[in-house]
CSV table of C-alpha atoms and ligand atoms in Angstrom, one decimal:
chain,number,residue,atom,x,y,z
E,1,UNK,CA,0.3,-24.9,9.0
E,2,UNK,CA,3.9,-25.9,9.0
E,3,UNK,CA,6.4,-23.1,9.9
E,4,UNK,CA,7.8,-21.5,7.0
E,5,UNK,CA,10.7,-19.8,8.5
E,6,UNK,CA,12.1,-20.1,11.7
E,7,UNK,CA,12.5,-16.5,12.2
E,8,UNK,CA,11.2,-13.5,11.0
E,9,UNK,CA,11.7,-9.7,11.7
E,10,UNK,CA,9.3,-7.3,11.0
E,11,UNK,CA,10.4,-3.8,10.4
E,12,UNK,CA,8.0,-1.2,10.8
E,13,UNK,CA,5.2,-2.3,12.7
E,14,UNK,CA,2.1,0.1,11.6
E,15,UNK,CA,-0.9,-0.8,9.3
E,16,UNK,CA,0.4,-3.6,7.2
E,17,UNK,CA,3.6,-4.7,9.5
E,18,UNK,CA,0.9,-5.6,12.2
E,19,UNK,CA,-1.8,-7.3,9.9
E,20,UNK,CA,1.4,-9.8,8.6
E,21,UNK,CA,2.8,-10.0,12.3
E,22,UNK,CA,-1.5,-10.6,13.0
E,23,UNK,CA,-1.5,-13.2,10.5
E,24,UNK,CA,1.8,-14.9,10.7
E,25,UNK,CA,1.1,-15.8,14.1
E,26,UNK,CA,-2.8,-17.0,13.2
E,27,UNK,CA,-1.3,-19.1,10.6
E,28,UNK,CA,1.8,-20.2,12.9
E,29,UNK,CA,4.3,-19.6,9.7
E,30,UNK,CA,7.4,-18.4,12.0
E,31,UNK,CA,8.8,-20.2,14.8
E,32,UNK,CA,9.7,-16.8,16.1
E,33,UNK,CA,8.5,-12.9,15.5
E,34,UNK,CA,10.9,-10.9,16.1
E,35,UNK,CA,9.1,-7.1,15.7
E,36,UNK,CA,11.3,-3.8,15.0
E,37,UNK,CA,10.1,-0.2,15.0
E,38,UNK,CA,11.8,3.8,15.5
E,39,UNK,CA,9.9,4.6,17.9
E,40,UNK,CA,9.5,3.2,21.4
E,41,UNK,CA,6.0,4.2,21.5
E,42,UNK,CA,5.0,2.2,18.7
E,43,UNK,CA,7.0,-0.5,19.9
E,44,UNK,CA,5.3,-0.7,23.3
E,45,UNK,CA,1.9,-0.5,21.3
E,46,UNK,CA,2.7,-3.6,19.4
E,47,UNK,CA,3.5,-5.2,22.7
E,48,UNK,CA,0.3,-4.5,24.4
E,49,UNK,CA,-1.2,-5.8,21.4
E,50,UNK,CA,1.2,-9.1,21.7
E,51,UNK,CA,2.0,-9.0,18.1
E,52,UNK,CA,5.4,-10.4,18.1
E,53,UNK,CA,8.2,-12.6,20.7
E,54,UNK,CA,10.4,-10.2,20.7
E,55,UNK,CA,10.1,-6.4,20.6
E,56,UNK,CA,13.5,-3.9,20.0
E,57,UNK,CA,13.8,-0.2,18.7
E,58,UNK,CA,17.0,-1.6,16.7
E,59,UNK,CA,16.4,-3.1,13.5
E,60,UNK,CA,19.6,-4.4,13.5
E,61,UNK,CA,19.1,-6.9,16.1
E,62,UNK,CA,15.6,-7.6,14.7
E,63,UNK,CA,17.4,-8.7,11.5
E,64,UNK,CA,20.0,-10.4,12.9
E,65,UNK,CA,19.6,-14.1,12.6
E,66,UNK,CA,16.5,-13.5,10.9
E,67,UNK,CA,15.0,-16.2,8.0
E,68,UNK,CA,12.6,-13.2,6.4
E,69,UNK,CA,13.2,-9.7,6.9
E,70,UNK,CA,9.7,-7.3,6.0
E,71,UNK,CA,10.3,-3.6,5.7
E,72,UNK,CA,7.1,-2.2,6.4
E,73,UNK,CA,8.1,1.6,6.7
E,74,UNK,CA,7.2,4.7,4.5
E,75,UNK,CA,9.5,4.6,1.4
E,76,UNK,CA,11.5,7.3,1.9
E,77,UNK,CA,12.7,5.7,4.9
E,78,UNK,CA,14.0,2.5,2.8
E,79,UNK,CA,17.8,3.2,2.8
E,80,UNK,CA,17.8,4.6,6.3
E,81,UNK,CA,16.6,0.9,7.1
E,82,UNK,CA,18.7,-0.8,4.6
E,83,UNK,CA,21.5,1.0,5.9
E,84,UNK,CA,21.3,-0.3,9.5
E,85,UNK,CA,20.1,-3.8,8.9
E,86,UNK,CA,22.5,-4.8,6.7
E,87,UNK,CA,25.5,-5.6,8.4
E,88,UNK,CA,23.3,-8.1,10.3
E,89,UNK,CA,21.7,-10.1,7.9
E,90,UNK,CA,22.3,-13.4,8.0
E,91,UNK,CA,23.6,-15.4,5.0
E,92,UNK,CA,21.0,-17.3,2.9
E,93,UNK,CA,17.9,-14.4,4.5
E,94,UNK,CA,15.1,-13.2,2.5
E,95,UNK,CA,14.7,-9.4,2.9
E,96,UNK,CA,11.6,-7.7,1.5
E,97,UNK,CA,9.4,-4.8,1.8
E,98,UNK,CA,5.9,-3.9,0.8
E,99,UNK,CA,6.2,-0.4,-0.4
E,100,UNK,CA,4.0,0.9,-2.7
E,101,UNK,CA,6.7,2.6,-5.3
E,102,UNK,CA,9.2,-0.1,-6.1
E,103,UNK,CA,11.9,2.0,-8.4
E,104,UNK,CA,12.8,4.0,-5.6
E,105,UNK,CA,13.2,1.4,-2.8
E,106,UNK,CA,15.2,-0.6,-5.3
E,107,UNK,CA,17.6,2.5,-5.6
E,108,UNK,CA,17.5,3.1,-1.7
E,109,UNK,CA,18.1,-0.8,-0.5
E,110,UNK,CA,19.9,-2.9,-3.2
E,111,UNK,CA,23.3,-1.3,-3.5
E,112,UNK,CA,23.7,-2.0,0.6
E,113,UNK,CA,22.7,-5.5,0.5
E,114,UNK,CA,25.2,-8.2,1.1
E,115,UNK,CA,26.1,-10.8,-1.9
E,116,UNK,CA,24.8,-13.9,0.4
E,117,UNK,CA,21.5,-12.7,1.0
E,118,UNK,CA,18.1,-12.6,-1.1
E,119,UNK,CA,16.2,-9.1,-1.6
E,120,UNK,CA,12.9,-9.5,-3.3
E,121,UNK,CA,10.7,-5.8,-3.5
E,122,UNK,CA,6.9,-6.4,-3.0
E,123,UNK,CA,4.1,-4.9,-2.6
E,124,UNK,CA,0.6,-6.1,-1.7
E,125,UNK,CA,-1.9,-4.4,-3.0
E,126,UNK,CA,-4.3,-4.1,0.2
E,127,UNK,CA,-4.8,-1.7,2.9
E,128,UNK,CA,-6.9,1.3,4.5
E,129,UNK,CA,-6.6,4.9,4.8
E,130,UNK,CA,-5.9,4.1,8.8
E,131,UNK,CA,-2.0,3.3,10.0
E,132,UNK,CA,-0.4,2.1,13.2
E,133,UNK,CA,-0.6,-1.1,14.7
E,134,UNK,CA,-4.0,-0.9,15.8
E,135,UNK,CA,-5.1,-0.2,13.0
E,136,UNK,CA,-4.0,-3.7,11.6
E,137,UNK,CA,-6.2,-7.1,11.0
E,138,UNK,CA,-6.0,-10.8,10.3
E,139,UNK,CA,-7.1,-11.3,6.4
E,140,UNK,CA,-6.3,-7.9,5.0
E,141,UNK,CA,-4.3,-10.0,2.1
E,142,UNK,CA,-6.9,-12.6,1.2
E,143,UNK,CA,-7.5,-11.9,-2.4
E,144,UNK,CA,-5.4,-9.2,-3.3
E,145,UNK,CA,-2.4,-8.8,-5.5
E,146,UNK,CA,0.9,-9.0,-3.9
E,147,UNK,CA,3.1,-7.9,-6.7
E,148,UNK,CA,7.2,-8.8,-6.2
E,149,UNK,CA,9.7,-7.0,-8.6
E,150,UNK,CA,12.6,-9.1,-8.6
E,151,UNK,CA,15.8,-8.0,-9.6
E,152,UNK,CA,17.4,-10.2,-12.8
E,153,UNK,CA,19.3,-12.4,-10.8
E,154,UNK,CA,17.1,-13.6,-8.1
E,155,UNK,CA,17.4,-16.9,-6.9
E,156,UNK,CA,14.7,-18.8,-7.9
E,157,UNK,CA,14.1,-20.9,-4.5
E,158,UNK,CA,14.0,-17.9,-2.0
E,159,UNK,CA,11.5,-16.5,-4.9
E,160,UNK,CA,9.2,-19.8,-4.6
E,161,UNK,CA,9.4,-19.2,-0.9
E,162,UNK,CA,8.3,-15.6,-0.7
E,163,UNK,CA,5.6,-16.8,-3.3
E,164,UNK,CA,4.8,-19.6,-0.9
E,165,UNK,CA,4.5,-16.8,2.1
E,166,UNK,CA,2.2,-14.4,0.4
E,167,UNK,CA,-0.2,-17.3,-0.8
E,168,UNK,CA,0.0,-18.8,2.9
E,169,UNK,CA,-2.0,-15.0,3.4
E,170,UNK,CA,-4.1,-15.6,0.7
E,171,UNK,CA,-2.7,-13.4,-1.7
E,172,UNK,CA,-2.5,-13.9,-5.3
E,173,UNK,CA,1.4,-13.3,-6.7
E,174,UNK,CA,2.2,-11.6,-9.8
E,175,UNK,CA,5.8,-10.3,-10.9
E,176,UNK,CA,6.3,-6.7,-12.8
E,177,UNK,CA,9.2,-5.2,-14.1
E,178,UNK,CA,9.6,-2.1,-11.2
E,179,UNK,CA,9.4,0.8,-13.6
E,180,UNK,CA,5.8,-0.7,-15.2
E,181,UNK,CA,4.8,-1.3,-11.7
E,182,UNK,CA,5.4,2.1,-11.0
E,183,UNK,CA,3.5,3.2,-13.6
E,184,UNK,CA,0.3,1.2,-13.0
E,185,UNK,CA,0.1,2.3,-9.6
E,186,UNK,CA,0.0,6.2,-10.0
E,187,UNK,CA,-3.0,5.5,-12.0
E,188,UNK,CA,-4.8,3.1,-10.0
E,189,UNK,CA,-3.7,4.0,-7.0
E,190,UNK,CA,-1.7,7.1,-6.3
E,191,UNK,CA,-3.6,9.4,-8.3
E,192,UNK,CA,-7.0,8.7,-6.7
E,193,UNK,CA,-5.0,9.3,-3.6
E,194,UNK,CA,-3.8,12.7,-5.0
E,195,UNK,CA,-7.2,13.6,-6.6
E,196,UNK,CA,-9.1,13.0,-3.4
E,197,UNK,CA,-6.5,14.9,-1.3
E,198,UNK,CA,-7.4,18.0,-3.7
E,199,UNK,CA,-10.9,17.6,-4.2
E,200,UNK,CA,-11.7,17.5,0.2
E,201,UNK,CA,-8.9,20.5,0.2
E,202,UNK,CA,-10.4,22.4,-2.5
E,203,UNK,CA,-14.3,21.9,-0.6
E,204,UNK,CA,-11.8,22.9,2.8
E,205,UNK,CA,-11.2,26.1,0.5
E,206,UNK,CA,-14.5,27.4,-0.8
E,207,UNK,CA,-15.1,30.7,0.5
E,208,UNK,CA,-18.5,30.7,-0.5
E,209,UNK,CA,-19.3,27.3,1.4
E,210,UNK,CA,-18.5,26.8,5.4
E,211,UNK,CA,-16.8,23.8,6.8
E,212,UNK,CA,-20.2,22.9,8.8
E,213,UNK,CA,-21.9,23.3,5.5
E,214,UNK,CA,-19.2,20.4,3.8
E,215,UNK,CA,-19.6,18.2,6.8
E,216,UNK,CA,-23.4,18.6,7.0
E,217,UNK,CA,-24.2,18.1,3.1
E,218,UNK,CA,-21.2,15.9,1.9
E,219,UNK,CA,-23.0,13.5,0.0
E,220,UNK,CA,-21.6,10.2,-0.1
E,221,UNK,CA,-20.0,10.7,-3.3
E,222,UNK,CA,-17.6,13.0,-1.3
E,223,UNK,CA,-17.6,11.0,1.8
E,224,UNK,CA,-15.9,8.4,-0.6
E,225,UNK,CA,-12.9,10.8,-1.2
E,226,UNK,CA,-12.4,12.1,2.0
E,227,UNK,CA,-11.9,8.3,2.8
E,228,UNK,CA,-9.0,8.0,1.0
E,229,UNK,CA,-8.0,11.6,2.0
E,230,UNK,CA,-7.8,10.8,5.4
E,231,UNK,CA,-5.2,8.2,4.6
E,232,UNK,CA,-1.1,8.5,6.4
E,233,UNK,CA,0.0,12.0,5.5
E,234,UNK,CA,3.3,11.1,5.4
E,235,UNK,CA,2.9,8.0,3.6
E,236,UNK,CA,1.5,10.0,0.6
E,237,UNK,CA,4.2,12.4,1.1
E,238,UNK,CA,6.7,9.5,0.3
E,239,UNK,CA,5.1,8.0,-2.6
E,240,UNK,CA,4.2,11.0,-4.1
E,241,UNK,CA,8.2,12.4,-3.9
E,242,UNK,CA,9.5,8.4,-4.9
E,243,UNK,CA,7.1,8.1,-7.6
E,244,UNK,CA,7.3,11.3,-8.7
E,245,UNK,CA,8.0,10.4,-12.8
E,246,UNK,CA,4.9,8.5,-13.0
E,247,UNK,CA,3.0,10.4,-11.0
E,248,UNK,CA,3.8,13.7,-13.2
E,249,UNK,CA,3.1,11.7,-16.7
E,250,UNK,CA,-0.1,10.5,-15.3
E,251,UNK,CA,-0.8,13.6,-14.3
E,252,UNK,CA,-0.8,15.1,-17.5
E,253,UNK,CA,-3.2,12.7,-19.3
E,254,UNK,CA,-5.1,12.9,-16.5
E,255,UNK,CA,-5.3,16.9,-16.6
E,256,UNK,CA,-5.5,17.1,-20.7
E,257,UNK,CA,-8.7,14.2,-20.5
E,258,UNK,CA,-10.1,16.6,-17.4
E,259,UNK,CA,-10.0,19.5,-19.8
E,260,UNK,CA,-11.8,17.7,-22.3
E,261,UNK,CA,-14.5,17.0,-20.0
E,262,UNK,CA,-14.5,20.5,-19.1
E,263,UNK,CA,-15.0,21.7,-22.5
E,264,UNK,CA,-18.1,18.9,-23.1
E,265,UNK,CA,-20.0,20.5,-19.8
E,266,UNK,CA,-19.5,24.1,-21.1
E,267,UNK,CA,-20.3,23.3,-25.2
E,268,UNK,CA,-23.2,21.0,-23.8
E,269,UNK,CA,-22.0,18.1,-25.3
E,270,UNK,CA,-24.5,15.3,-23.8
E,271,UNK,CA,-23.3,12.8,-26.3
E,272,UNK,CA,-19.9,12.6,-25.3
E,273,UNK,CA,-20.6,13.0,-21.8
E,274,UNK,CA,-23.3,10.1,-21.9
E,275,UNK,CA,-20.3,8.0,-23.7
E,276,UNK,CA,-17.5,8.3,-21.3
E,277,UNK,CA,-20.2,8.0,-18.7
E,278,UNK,CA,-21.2,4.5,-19.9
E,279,UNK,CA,-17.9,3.1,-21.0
E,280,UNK,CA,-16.8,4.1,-17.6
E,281,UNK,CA,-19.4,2.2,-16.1
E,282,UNK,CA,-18.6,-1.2,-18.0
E,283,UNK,CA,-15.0,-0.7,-15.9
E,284,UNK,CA,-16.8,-1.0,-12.3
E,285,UNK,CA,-18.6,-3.8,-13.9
E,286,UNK,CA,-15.5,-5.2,-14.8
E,287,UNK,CA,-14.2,-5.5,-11.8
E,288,UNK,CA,-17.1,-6.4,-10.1
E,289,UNK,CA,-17.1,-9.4,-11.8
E,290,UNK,CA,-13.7,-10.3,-11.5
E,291,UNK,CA,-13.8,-10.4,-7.7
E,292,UNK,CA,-12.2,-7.3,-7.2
E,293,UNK,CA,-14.1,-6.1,-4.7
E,294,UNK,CA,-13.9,-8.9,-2.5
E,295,UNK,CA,-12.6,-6.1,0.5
E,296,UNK,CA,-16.6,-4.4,0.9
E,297,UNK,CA,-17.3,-6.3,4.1
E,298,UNK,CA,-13.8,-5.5,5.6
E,299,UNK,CA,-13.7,-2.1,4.9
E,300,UNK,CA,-17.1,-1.7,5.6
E,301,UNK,CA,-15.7,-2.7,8.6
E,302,UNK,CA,-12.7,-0.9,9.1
E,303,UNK,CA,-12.5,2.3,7.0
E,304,UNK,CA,-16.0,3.6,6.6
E,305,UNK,CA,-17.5,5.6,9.0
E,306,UNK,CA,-19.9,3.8,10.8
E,307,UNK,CA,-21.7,7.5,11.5
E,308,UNK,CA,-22.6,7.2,7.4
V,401,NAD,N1,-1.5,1.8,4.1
V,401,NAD,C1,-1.7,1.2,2.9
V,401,NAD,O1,-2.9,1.1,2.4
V,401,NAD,C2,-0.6,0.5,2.3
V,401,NAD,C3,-0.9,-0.6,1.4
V,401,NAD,C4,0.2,-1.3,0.8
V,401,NAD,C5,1.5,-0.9,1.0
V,401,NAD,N2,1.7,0.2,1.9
V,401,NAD,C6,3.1,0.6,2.1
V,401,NAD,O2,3.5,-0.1,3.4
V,401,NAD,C7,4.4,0.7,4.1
V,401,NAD,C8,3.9,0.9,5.5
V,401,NAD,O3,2.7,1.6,5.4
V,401,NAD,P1,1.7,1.5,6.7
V,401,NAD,O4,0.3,1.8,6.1
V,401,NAD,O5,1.9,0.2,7.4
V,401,NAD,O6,2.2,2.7,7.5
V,401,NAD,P2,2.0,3.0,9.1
V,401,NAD,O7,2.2,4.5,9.2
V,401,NAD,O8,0.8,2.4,9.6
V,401,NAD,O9,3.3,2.3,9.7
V,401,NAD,C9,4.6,2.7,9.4
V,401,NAD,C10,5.6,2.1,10.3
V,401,NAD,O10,7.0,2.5,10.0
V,401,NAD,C11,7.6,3.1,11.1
V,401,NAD,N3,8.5,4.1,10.6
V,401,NAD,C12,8.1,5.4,10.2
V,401,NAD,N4,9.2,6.1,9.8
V,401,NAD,C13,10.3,5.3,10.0
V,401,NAD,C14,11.7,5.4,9.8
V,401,NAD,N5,12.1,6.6,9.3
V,401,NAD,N6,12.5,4.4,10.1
V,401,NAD,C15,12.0,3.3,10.6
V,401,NAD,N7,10.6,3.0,10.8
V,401,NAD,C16,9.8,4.0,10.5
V,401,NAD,C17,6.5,3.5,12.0
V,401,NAD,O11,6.9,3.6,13.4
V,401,NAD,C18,5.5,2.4,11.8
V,401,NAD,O12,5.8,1.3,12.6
V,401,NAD,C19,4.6,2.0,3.3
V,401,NAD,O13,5.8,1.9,2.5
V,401,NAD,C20,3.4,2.0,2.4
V,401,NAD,O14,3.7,2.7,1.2
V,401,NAD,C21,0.7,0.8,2.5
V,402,PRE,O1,-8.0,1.5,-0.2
V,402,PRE,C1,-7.2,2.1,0.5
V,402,PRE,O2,-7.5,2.7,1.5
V,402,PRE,C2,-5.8,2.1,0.1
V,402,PRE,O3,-5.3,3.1,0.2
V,402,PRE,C3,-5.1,0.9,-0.3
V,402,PRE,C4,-4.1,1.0,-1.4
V,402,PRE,C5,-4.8,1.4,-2.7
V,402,PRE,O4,-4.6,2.4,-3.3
V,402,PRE,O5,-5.6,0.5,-3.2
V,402,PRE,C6,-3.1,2.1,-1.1
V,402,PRE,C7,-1.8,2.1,-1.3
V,402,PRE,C8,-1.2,0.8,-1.6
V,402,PRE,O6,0.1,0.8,-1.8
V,402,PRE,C9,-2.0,-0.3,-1.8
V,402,PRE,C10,-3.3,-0.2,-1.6
């Protein structure tokens, strides 16, 4: 494949940083990868792991002459980056990120970005509960979403590229107002997060049940939470604190519909369990048959534990 850009700087080199640095270079759509991380330990991981040209601890040099600039870094950690970076972008540069709240990183990034450059928020919809750059692969993006949030006046062209980027992964684009995007993520993503953090904490708490006894029975309805609940503490920290509006309102309906259910175990109302039970089941059909499940094999392969 032709180079798309003749630079670009990765930012944060953990999970998803390393699966685009892993992919950019299969693909050869950068003359040049430039990678960027805090800390020097992470750096010298992505090293040994040859995931870039060029390795530095400051993302400022990492940026600097830079086509495409990917913030891959918890969200909370947006501004700091935005901060530091931005007095070295280069005119005409396309800076992204792939957080999963976009309000937030909007608020923390755009006000330090220069006039001359192009700052598209995405997100791609794809990843595992495991982070650092070992952690990464080639083909985490194939089929998923990769949703951008562009601000009103983004130029179209630097859009069409970034477009052009994410479907070289093989992701499908879609654009969202940030606030809606916000929104649909806490339900389909960050409160399943939330709920499965609870659920493996509140089995952690039972007094009337050991630990051995949760690990020895866990049957493999709860093995699938405690997959997610293994996932980057303090990514979930972030997203929870920047998407903390949606999260709360989501929440709620969650915790008013859970009551209801309650209230149908104690009454012993079979019907309207049996209902919600079956129209919940068309929804897994659903996207079963859309495709949407197209990541089984890889995180068969990655994130479930192979001692199942
Ligand atoms: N893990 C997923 O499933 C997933 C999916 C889509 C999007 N995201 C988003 O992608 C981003 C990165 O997530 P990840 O899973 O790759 O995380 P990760 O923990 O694997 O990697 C995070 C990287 O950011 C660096 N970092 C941490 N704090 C920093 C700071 N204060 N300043 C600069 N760099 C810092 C770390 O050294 C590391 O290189 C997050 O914003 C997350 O919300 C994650
Ligand atoms: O399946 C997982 O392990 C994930 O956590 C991936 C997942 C998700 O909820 O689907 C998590 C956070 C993201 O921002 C995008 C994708």
């Amino acid at each position: 494949m032709e180079p798309l850009f003749n630079r670009i700087a990765l930012i944060g080199i953990g999970l998803i940083g390393s699966s685009i640095a892993r992919d950019v270079r299969k693909l050869g759509l950068a003359q040049e990868i430039v990678i960027s991380t805090r800390s020097a330990a992470t750096l010298a991981q992505a090293e040994a792991l040859k995931l870039g040209d060029r390795y530095t601890t400051s993302a400022a040099s990492a940026a600097d002459g830079a086509d495409l600039i990917i913030v891959s870094v918890p969200v909370g950690a947006s501004e700091s980056v935005a901060v530091q970076i931005a007095p070295a972008l280069k005119p005409g540069a396309i800076i992204t990120d792939v957080g999963s709240t976009k309000a937030s990183v909007i608020a923390q990034m755009a006000p330090h970005m220069p006039q001359d450059v192009h700052f598209i928020p995405g997100h791609p919809l794809a990843g595992t509960e495991k982070s650092g750059p070992e952690a990464g692969f080639s083909g985490l993006f194939k089929g998923r979403w990769c949703i951008f949030t562009p601000l009103p006046d983004t130029n179209a062209e630097a859009l069409a590229k970034l477009r052009q980027f994410w479907e070289a992964l093989g992701s499908k684009v879609d654009e969202m107002d940030p606030q809606h995007h916000d929104k649909v993520l806490a339900i389909v993503s960050h409160l399943p997060h939330i709920i499965a953090y609870n659920i493996v904490g509140t089995a952690d708490d039972l007094e009337t049940v050991t630990e051995s006894e949760v690990i020895k029975y866990s049957a493999s309805g709860f093995r699938d939470f405690t997959r997610l609940a293994a996932s980057d503490p303090t990514m979930w920290r972030d997203v929870c604190l920047h998407n903390k509006d949606a999260i709360l309102e989501m929440l709620a309906r969650f915790s008013e519909d859970l009551a209801s259910l309650q209230r149908a175990i104690r009454w012993g109302e079979g019907d309207k369990l049996f209902e919600l039970f079956t129209r919940t089941r068309t929804i897994r059909r659903s996207i079963v048959e859309a495709g949407q499940d197209v990541d089984v094999p890889d995180f068969g392969r990655h994130a479930l534990d192979d001692k199942r």
